[in-house]
Amino acid sequence: MTTVELPLLPLGKGKDLSTERGVECPGDLPAASDPDLVARAKAAKAALGDKVFVLGHHYQRDEVIQFADVTGDSFKLARDAAARPGAEYIVFCGVHFMAESADILTSDKQKVILPDLAAGCSMADMARLSQVEDAWDTLADAGVQDQVVPITYMNSTADIKAFCGRNGGAVCTSSNADVALEWAFAQKPDAKVLFFPDQHLGRNTAVLKMGYSLDDCVVWNPFKPKGGLTDEQLRDAKMILWKGHCSVHGKFSPDVVDELRAKDPDIKILVHPECKHEVVIKADLVGSTEFIIKTIEAAPAGSSWAIGTELNLVKRLADAHPDKKIAFLDRTVCFCSTMNRIDLPHLVWALESLVEGYEVNVIDVDDETERLADIALQRMLQLPGKSSRD
Ligand code: 13P
Ligand code: SF4
């Protein structure tokens, strides 16, 4: 029995920004009310055959995910994109930073297409290259830069990944952040990590998976002089956490965990590591979207769960496992609005444009950024295995 009561947000399509960003738009976006959208997507995909490969992140809408050739978390999708050298077009149903990573990891002959260019990520936007370079200079002035290894979460722009590639660092995802931190701390004697953009993933990984204390972590505020930190704080810290966060996962609160446990003492709390530390320490399990899916698949019938991650995924898990009680870990709706930008009209538009010979919304990272970002991505892909918990 599914006991989930998930409020439904009216999912307006919003304004298509693709033409405003100077991208050729060969035809109108189909109306969301068009009853033939599913048939049109099927027909366009069939016409393109092996030329096209559609990747779908777990947070995508049902109407889109049904057309994905593979689904995954951002780590798996990065690998899947790199493993399809035969596909001329990779249509990425996810957000901008994921499509950039796919472009970096695929050959120059392949084109990566993001069906709506407005599908960004507010967290990725919280670390700008100029801010990161200022921070780097400040670390030099404080006399600690030589000890610092920069690690960026996959949820960052390509130029931030390039910064890491250029400065001896690497990329990580929510499924391998502990392995990446272990690697980073082994790079230099008395190493420190500058971790961006998600302070929560950095803190949760350092403290809960690697045994560092909260006192080993300091938060770098890019809007304060010298990050709001003294030289002494920078010298003493092991983890310098960028003050960024996910607006979706930031909504989950420890009060709701307490409330749910009071109602059902057997309930298991399963959360994504982008949640705040005070939520994660109250959870039973923490892991990437792929980990969350595998945990629910392996759970016994009749077990109850409250899941703290994006709502499209939680709804899909509840629908797929009617024998388990699956609830959302918040009182209100919590979709990722930018992930939701990719809807069926945009997917149909992107696929039909390809059929008609137009390449729309191509994500093309410039060559030098690509070269340096690829260094950081390859360091991640060569890390020894994934987290033992995934
Ligand atoms: P994962 O896919 O790595 O779990 O990340 C979740 C996320 O927020 C993607 O934007
Ligand atoms: Fe970005 Fe959060 Fe949306 Fe993921 S869920 S794409 S981190 S805003």
Tab-separated table of C-alpha atoms and ligand atoms in Angstrom:
chain	number	residue	atom	x	y	z
A	1	MET	CA	0.000	0.000	0.000
A	2	THR	CA	1.308	3.424	-0.827
A	3	THR	CA	0.539	5.922	1.913
A	4	VAL	CA	2.337	8.775	0.309
A	5	GLU	CA	0.463	12.048	0.209
A	6	LEU	CA	2.413	14.208	-2.115
A	7	PRO	CA	1.028	17.642	-2.868
A	8	LEU	CA	1.122	18.462	-6.526
A	9	LEU	CA	2.707	21.678	-7.660
A	10	PRO	CA	1.178	23.189	-10.800
A	11	LEU	CA	4.017	22.684	-13.230
A	12	GLY	CA	3.775	25.584	-15.642
A	13	LYS	CA	6.115	25.350	-18.592
A	14	GLY	CA	7.397	28.888	-18.170
A	15	LYS	CA	9.123	30.915	-20.806
A	16	ASP	CA	11.474	29.310	-23.302
A	17	LEU	CA	14.770	31.225	-23.184
A	18	SER	CA	16.477	29.323	-25.958
A	19	THR	CA	15.920	31.979	-28.604
A	20	GLU	CA	16.945	34.763	-26.205
A	21	ARG	CA	20.346	33.124	-25.826
A	22	GLY	CA	21.034	33.384	-29.519
A	23	VAL	CA	20.228	29.804	-30.440
A	24	GLU	CA	18.569	29.179	-33.754
A	25	CYS	CA	15.025	28.043	-33.189
A	26	PRO	CA	13.702	26.214	-36.231
A	27	GLY	CA	10.149	25.748	-35.036
A	28	ASP	CA	7.749	26.595	-32.275
A	29	LEU	CA	7.759	24.765	-29.005
A	30	PRO	CA	4.816	22.352	-29.147
A	31	ALA	CA	1.931	23.173	-26.820
A	32	ALA	CA	1.957	21.201	-23.559
A	33	SER	CA	-1.690	20.335	-24.301
A	34	ASP	CA	-0.839	18.641	-27.616
A	35	PRO	CA	-2.261	15.095	-27.222
A	36	ASP	CA	0.278	13.756	-29.733
A	37	LEU	CA	3.401	14.688	-27.787
A	38	VAL	CA	4.194	11.115	-26.714
A	39	ALA	CA	3.673	9.796	-30.240
A	40	ARG	CA	5.782	12.639	-31.656
A	41	ALA	CA	8.656	11.936	-29.246
A	42	LYS	CA	8.512	8.213	-30.100
A	43	ALA	CA	8.471	8.919	-33.828
A	44	ALA	CA	11.364	11.395	-33.660
A	45	LYS	CA	13.464	9.021	-31.560
A	46	ALA	CA	12.741	6.150	-33.940
A	47	ALA	CA	13.672	8.312	-36.947
A	48	LEU	CA	16.998	9.239	-35.325
A	49	GLY	CA	17.769	5.642	-34.293
A	50	ASP	CA	21.328	5.069	-33.011
A	51	LYS	CA	22.304	8.629	-33.913
A	52	VAL	CA	20.725	9.830	-30.687
A	53	PHE	CA	21.231	8.739	-27.091
A	54	VAL	CA	18.985	10.212	-24.414
A	55	LEU	CA	20.285	10.520	-20.847
A	56	GLY	CA	17.872	11.199	-17.978
A	57	HIS	CA	18.753	12.320	-14.464
A	58	HIS	CA	16.683	10.750	-11.689
A	59	TYR	CA	15.062	14.127	-10.903
A	60	GLN	CA	13.473	14.437	-14.333
A	61	ARG	CA	9.708	14.364	-14.796
A	62	ASP	CA	7.999	11.035	-15.625
A	63	GLU	CA	6.913	12.408	-19.010
A	64	VAL	CA	10.582	12.868	-19.912
A	65	ILE	CA	12.221	9.944	-18.130
A	66	GLN	CA	10.143	7.482	-20.173
A	67	PHE	CA	12.231	8.478	-23.212
A	68	ALA	CA	15.634	8.119	-21.551
A	69	ASP	CA	17.886	5.367	-22.909
A	70	VAL	CA	19.614	5.371	-19.528
A	71	THR	CA	18.812	7.001	-16.207
A	72	GLY	CA	21.227	7.727	-13.408
A	73	ASP	CA	22.787	10.044	-10.875
A	74	SER	CA	25.284	12.584	-12.097
A	75	PHE	CA	28.234	10.175	-11.670
A	76	LYS	CA	26.588	7.375	-13.644
A	77	LEU	CA	25.393	9.731	-16.383
A	78	ALA	CA	28.893	11.178	-16.802
A	79	ARG	CA	30.176	7.646	-17.330
A	80	ASP	CA	27.289	6.684	-19.593
A	81	ALA	CA	27.854	9.732	-21.793
A	82	ALA	CA	31.553	8.849	-22.145
A	83	ALA	CA	30.661	5.257	-23.008
A	84	ARG	CA	28.606	6.093	-26.141
A	85	PRO	CA	31.176	7.181	-28.749
A	86	GLY	CA	28.840	5.988	-31.526
A	87	ALA	CA	26.005	8.401	-30.784
A	88	GLU	CA	26.154	11.581	-32.851
A	89	TYR	CA	23.783	13.385	-30.470
A	90	ILE	CA	23.561	13.087	-26.701
A	91	VAL	CA	20.280	14.648	-25.593
A	92	PHE	CA	20.792	15.433	-21.914
A	93	CYS	CA	17.635	15.548	-19.829
A	94	GLY	CA	19.162	17.102	-16.751
A	95	VAL	CA	20.707	20.470	-15.984
A	96	HIS	CA	23.352	22.637	-17.621
A	97	PHE	CA	26.411	21.529	-15.615
A	98	MET	CA	25.646	17.880	-16.422
A	99	ALA	CA	25.407	18.626	-20.135
A	100	GLU	CA	28.715	20.532	-19.949
A	101	SER	CA	30.368	17.518	-18.300
A	102	ALA	CA	28.940	15.251	-20.986
A	103	ASP	CA	30.355	17.568	-23.663
A	104	ILE	CA	33.783	17.442	-22.005
A	105	LEU	CA	33.715	13.646	-21.733
A	106	THR	CA	32.512	12.958	-25.276
A	107	SER	CA	34.405	13.324	-28.544
A	108	ASP	CA	34.466	16.504	-30.634
A	109	LYS	CA	32.326	14.745	-33.244
A	110	GLN	CA	29.474	14.291	-30.765
A	111	LYS	CA	27.039	17.063	-29.914
A	112	VAL	CA	25.414	17.402	-26.512
A	113	ILE	CA	21.956	18.964	-26.500
A	114	LEU	CA	20.138	20.389	-23.487
A	115	PRO	CA	16.435	20.632	-24.463
A	116	ASP	CA	15.964	23.865	-22.455
A	117	LEU	CA	18.952	26.146	-21.864
A	118	ALA	CA	17.200	27.623	-18.837
A	119	ALA	CA	17.666	24.315	-17.005
A	120	GLY	CA	20.480	25.558	-14.776
A	121	CYS	CA	21.354	24.864	-11.149
A	122	SER	CA	21.195	27.529	-8.454
A	123	MET	CA	23.900	25.744	-6.472
A	124	ALA	CA	26.320	25.683	-9.416
A	125	ASP	CA	25.719	29.421	-9.829
A	126	MET	CA	26.869	30.044	-6.236
A	127	ALA	CA	30.550	29.610	-7.118
A	128	ARG	CA	31.772	31.995	-9.834
A	129	LEU	CA	35.263	31.688	-11.250
A	130	SER	CA	36.264	35.236	-10.281
A	131	GLN	CA	35.178	34.579	-6.680
A	132	VAL	CA	37.088	31.307	-6.568
A	133	GLU	CA	40.211	32.964	-7.965
A	134	ASP	CA	39.968	35.706	-5.331
A	135	ALA	CA	39.692	33.026	-2.641
A	136	TRP	CA	42.737	31.265	-4.075
A	137	ASP	CA	44.771	34.484	-3.883
A	138	THR	CA	43.651	35.020	-0.296
A	139	LEU	CA	44.799	31.504	0.580
A	140	ALA	CA	48.202	32.396	-0.881
A	141	ASP	CA	48.349	35.606	1.198
A	142	ALA	CA	47.509	33.570	4.312
A	143	GLY	CA	50.441	31.256	3.501
A	144	VAL	CA	48.316	28.105	3.103
A	145	GLN	CA	47.686	27.858	-0.635
A	146	ASP	CA	50.462	25.272	-1.143
A	147	GLN	CA	48.634	22.897	1.196
A	148	VAL	CA	45.231	23.304	-0.442
A	149	VAL	CA	43.697	20.810	-2.889
A	150	PRO	CA	40.550	22.172	-4.588
A	151	ILE	CA	37.680	19.715	-4.979
A	152	THR	CA	34.550	20.709	-6.799
A	153	TYR	CA	31.224	18.938	-6.708
A	154	MET	CA	29.995	17.911	-10.145
A	155	ASN	CA	27.292	20.558	-9.620
A	156	SER	CA	29.566	23.371	-10.770
A	157	THR	CA	30.267	25.189	-13.996
A	158	ALA	CA	32.900	23.927	-16.435
A	159	ASP	CA	35.245	26.826	-15.621
A	160	ILE	CA	35.253	25.839	-11.934
A	161	LYS	CA	36.118	22.268	-12.932
A	162	ALA	CA	38.875	23.714	-15.123
A	163	PHE	CA	40.161	25.691	-12.121
A	164	CYS	CA	40.448	22.402	-10.205
A	165	GLY	CA	42.192	20.710	-13.130
A	166	ARG	CA	44.671	23.593	-13.337
A	167	ASN	CA	45.400	23.603	-9.596
A	168	GLY	CA	45.919	19.924	-8.808
A	169	GLY	CA	42.314	19.210	-7.836
A	170	ALA	CA	39.476	16.969	-8.932
A	171	VAL	CA	35.721	16.701	-9.353
A	172	CYS	CA	33.521	14.575	-7.104
A	173	THR	CA	29.862	13.605	-7.062
A	174	SER	CA	27.530	12.736	-4.226
A	175	SER	CA	28.380	9.068	-4.726
A	176	ASN	CA	32.158	9.353	-4.444
A	177	ALA	CA	32.839	12.467	-2.343
A	178	ASP	CA	34.545	10.451	0.425
A	179	VAL	CA	36.869	8.707	-2.042
A	180	ALA	CA	37.692	12.074	-3.639
A	181	LEU	CA	38.441	13.619	-0.226
A	182	GLU	CA	40.680	10.673	0.698
A	183	TRP	CA	42.522	11.204	-2.564
A	184	ALA	CA	42.829	14.940	-1.899
A	185	PHE	CA	44.182	14.516	1.629
A	186	ALA	CA	46.804	12.090	0.267
A	187	GLN	CA	48.083	14.597	-2.312
A	188	LYS	CA	50.149	16.775	0.028
A	189	PRO	CA	51.584	16.653	3.522
A	190	ASP	CA	49.190	18.382	5.904
A	191	ALA	CA	46.692	18.896	3.080
A	192	LYS	CA	43.568	21.012	3.326
A	193	VAL	CA	40.616	20.839	0.967
A	194	LEU	CA	38.849	23.818	-0.557
A	195	PHE	CA	35.449	22.312	-1.369
A	196	PHE	CA	32.818	23.952	-3.559
A	197	PRO	CA	30.062	24.823	-4.174
A	198	ASP	CA	28.044	22.705	-1.676
A	199	GLN	CA	29.040	23.267	1.931
A	200	HIS	CA	26.646	20.521	3.059
A	201	LEU	CA	28.064	17.723	0.915
A	202	GLY	CA	31.569	18.791	2.005
A	203	ARG	CA	30.714	18.929	5.703
A	204	ASN	CA	28.600	15.756	5.740
A	205	THR	CA	31.307	13.794	3.951
A	206	ALA	CA	34.218	15.091	6.035
A	207	VAL	CA	32.470	14.657	9.374
A	208	LEU	CA	30.231	11.623	8.890
A	209	LYS	CA	32.270	9.528	6.499
A	210	MET	CA	35.862	10.561	7.218
A	211	GLY	CA	35.898	11.262	10.938
A	212	TYR	CA	36.807	14.963	10.869
A	213	SER	CA	35.154	17.189	13.450
A	214	LEU	CA	32.927	20.181	12.830
A	215	ASP	CA	35.791	22.293	14.222
A	216	ASP	CA	37.985	21.097	11.346
A	217	CYS	CA	35.571	22.803	8.923
A	218	VAL	CA	35.302	26.528	8.216
A	219	VAL	CA	32.883	28.226	5.820
A	220	TRP	CA	34.212	30.561	3.135
A	221	ASN	CA	31.707	33.330	2.404
A	222	PRO	CA	32.524	34.730	-1.049
A	223	PHE	CA	30.662	37.950	-0.221
A	224	LYS	CA	32.877	38.832	2.756
A	225	PRO	CA	36.455	40.139	2.634
A	226	LYS	CA	38.863	37.202	2.974
A	227	GLY	CA	35.861	34.869	3.031
A	228	GLY	CA	35.025	36.172	6.518
A	229	LEU	CA	37.897	34.116	7.952
A	230	THR	CA	41.119	34.968	9.770
A	231	ASP	CA	44.528	33.655	8.704
A	232	GLU	CA	44.561	31.584	11.863
A	233	GLN	CA	41.210	29.964	11.018
A	234	LEU	CA	42.513	29.155	7.542
A	235	ARG	CA	45.725	27.685	8.994
A	236	ASP	CA	43.806	25.481	11.460
A	237	ALA	CA	41.097	24.234	9.073
A	238	LYS	CA	41.167	20.896	7.257
A	239	MET	CA	38.059	21.652	5.169
A	240	ILE	CA	37.372	25.097	3.750
A	241	LEU	CA	33.736	24.857	2.670
A	242	TRP	CA	32.332	27.218	0.068
A	243	LYS	CA	29.116	28.879	1.278
A	244	GLY	CA	26.834	27.300	-1.325
A	245	HIS	CA	23.834	25.046	-0.985
A	246	CYS	CA	20.995	23.386	-2.859
A	247	SER	CA	17.753	25.301	-2.468
A	248	VAL	CA	15.771	22.075	-2.845
A	249	HIS	CA	17.627	19.898	-0.311
A	250	GLY	CA	18.114	22.888	2.008
A	251	LYS	CA	14.385	22.792	2.782
A	252	PHE	CA	14.411	19.534	4.731
A	253	SER	CA	14.395	20.089	8.479
A	254	PRO	CA	15.232	18.009	11.577
A	255	ASP	CA	11.793	18.858	13.077
A	256	VAL	CA	10.026	16.882	10.365
A	257	VAL	CA	12.324	13.910	11.065
A	258	ASP	CA	11.327	14.056	14.750
A	259	GLU	CA	7.642	14.393	13.863
A	260	LEU	CA	7.695	11.379	11.557
A	261	ARG	CA	9.613	9.239	14.050
A	262	ALA	CA	7.108	10.143	16.781
A	263	LYS	CA	4.266	8.977	14.507
A	264	ASP	CA	6.024	5.830	13.294
A	265	PRO	CA	8.986	4.608	15.368
A	266	ASP	CA	9.879	2.051	12.644
A	267	ILE	CA	10.205	4.630	9.882
A	268	LYS	CA	13.609	4.848	8.197
A	269	ILE	CA	14.886	8.247	7.116
A	270	LEU	CA	16.839	8.205	3.848
A	271	VAL	CA	18.390	11.460	2.640
A	272	HIS	CA	20.692	12.935	0.028
A	273	PRO	CA	24.003	14.383	1.327
A	274	GLU	CA	23.071	17.842	-0.003
A	275	CYS	CA	20.732	18.094	3.022
A	276	LYS	CA	21.836	20.155	6.016
A	277	HIS	CA	24.087	18.468	8.585
A	278	GLU	CA	21.414	18.643	11.297
A	279	VAL	CA	19.077	16.619	9.054
A	280	VAL	CA	21.709	14.135	7.918
A	281	ILE	CA	22.817	13.291	11.472
A	282	LYS	CA	19.216	12.344	12.284
A	283	ALA	CA	18.869	10.123	9.193
A	284	ASP	CA	19.333	6.367	9.068
A	285	LEU	CA	20.946	6.377	5.647
A	286	VAL	CA	22.520	8.990	3.393
A	287	GLY	CA	23.575	8.691	-0.228
A	288	SER	CA	23.281	9.778	-3.842
A	289	THR	CA	20.103	9.430	-5.881
A	290	GLU	CA	21.354	6.092	-7.223
A	291	PHE	CA	21.971	4.919	-3.630
A	292	ILE	CA	18.468	6.040	-2.609
A	293	ILE	CA	16.909	4.033	-5.442
A	294	LYS	CA	18.929	0.890	-4.680
A	295	THR	CA	18.089	1.151	-0.968
A	296	ILE	CA	14.350	1.300	-1.650
A	297	GLU	CA	14.562	-1.531	-4.190
A	298	ALA	CA	16.272	-3.725	-1.600
A	299	ALA	CA	13.924	-2.770	1.273
A	300	PRO	CA	11.493	-5.402	2.563
A	301	ALA	CA	7.790	-5.174	1.742
A	302	GLY	CA	5.877	-3.319	4.443
A	303	SER	CA	8.844	-1.175	5.499
A	304	SER	CA	8.285	2.569	5.923
A	305	TRP	CA	10.500	5.288	4.589
A	306	ALA	CA	10.672	9.063	4.491
A	307	ILE	CA	12.951	10.294	1.742
A	308	GLY	CA	14.732	13.642	1.633
A	309	THR	CA	15.462	14.361	-1.993
A	310	GLU	CA	13.772	15.864	-5.038
A	311	LEU	CA	10.066	15.151	-5.339
A	312	ASN	CA	9.923	13.692	-8.873
A	313	LEU	CA	12.187	10.874	-7.706
A	314	VAL	CA	10.308	10.295	-4.439
A	315	LYS	CA	6.953	10.161	-6.251
A	316	ARG	CA	8.359	7.705	-8.791
A	317	LEU	CA	9.744	5.475	-6.023
A	318	ALA	CA	6.386	5.548	-4.223
A	319	ASP	CA	4.603	4.545	-7.444
A	320	ALA	CA	7.111	1.779	-8.233
A	321	HIS	CA	6.961	0.242	-4.744
A	322	PRO	CA	3.306	0.072	-3.687
A	323	ASP	CA	4.215	-2.657	-1.157
A	324	LYS	CA	6.338	-0.163	0.858
A	325	LYS	CA	5.239	2.980	2.689
A	326	ILE	CA	7.109	5.869	1.102
A	327	ALA	CA	6.673	9.471	2.230
A	328	PHE	CA	8.317	12.740	1.332
A	329	LEU	CA	10.422	14.295	4.114
A	330	ASP	CA	8.765	17.699	3.986
A	331	ARG	CA	5.383	19.249	4.586
A	332	THR	CA	5.403	21.153	1.300
A	333	VAL	CA	6.345	20.362	-2.291
A	334	CYS	CA	9.985	20.368	-3.223
A	335	PHE	CA	10.574	19.961	-6.954
A	336	CYS	CA	13.783	21.230	-8.491
A	337	SER	CA	12.308	23.950	-10.699
A	338	THR	CA	15.271	23.972	-13.077
A	339	MET	CA	15.252	20.185	-13.554
A	340	ASN	CA	11.542	20.560	-14.283
A	341	ARG	CA	12.275	22.969	-17.125
A	342	ILE	CA	12.940	19.929	-19.270
A	343	ASP	CA	9.419	18.880	-20.155
A	344	LEU	CA	7.935	16.882	-22.979
A	345	PRO	CA	7.396	19.887	-25.289
A	346	HIS	CA	11.107	20.803	-25.032
A	347	LEU	CA	12.186	17.198	-25.578
A	348	VAL	CA	9.921	16.842	-28.614
A	349	TRP	CA	11.178	20.163	-29.966
A	350	ALA	CA	14.834	19.130	-29.562
A	351	LEU	CA	14.320	15.689	-31.133
A	352	GLU	CA	12.155	16.891	-34.031
A	353	SER	CA	14.656	19.670	-34.749
A	354	LEU	CA	17.384	17.038	-35.118
A	355	VAL	CA	15.154	15.023	-37.442
A	356	GLU	CA	14.695	18.191	-39.537
A	357	GLY	CA	18.466	18.763	-39.603
A	358	TYR	CA	18.710	21.545	-36.996
A	359	GLU	CA	21.029	21.175	-34.010
A	360	VAL	CA	19.402	23.219	-31.249
A	361	ASN	CA	20.701	24.108	-27.776
A	362	VAL	CA	24.116	22.552	-28.341
A	363	ILE	CA	26.319	22.776	-25.242
A	364	ASP	CA	29.835	23.536	-26.383
A	365	VAL	CA	32.509	24.163	-23.762
A	366	ASP	CA	35.471	26.100	-25.184
A	367	ASP	CA	38.608	24.051	-25.927
A	368	GLU	CA	40.894	25.324	-23.149
A	369	THR	CA	38.215	25.078	-20.450
A	370	GLU	CA	37.410	21.614	-21.744
A	371	ARG	CA	41.053	20.494	-21.627
A	372	LEU	CA	41.524	21.625	-18.022
A	373	ALA	CA	38.117	20.474	-16.782
A	374	ASP	CA	38.755	17.084	-18.345
A	375	ILE	CA	41.876	16.728	-16.173
A	376	ALA	CA	39.729	17.165	-13.045
A	377	LEU	CA	36.981	14.864	-14.357
A	378	GLN	CA	39.460	12.154	-15.340
A	379	ARG	CA	40.998	12.319	-11.855
A	380	MET	CA	37.540	11.573	-10.510
A	381	LEU	CA	36.829	8.774	-12.974
A	382	GLN	CA	40.159	7.140	-12.061
A	383	LEU	CA	39.478	7.164	-8.330
A	384	PRO	CA	39.569	3.665	-6.836
A	385	GLY	CA	35.931	2.521	-6.868
A	386	LYS	CA	32.975	4.338	-5.464
A	387	SER	CA	32.020	4.938	-1.896
A	388	SER	CA	31.619	1.704	0.039
A	389	ARG	CA	28.064	2.810	0.862
A	390	ASP	CA	26.964	3.060	-2.754
B	1	13P	P1	23.250	13.088	-7.712
B	1	13P	O1	22.693	12.807	-9.025
B	1	13P	O2	24.741	13.070	-7.739
B	1	13P	O3	22.712	12.289	-6.599
B	1	13P	O4	22.963	14.643	-7.383
B	1	13P	C1	21.784	15.182	-7.131
B	1	13P	C2	21.650	16.523	-7.689
B	1	13P	O5	21.351	17.453	-7.039
B	1	13P	C3	21.826	16.687	-9.081
B	1	13P	O6	21.630	17.970	-9.340
B	2	SF4	FE1	20.903	22.080	-8.446
B	2	SF4	FE2	19.641	21.314	-6.209
B	2	SF4	FE3	18.364	21.221	-8.557
B	2	SF4	FE4	20.353	19.487	-8.039
B	2	SF4	S1	18.396	19.620	-6.992
B	2	SF4	S2	20.035	20.642	-9.933
B	2	SF4	S3	21.730	20.801	-6.801
B	2	SF4	S4	19.139	23.102	-7.505
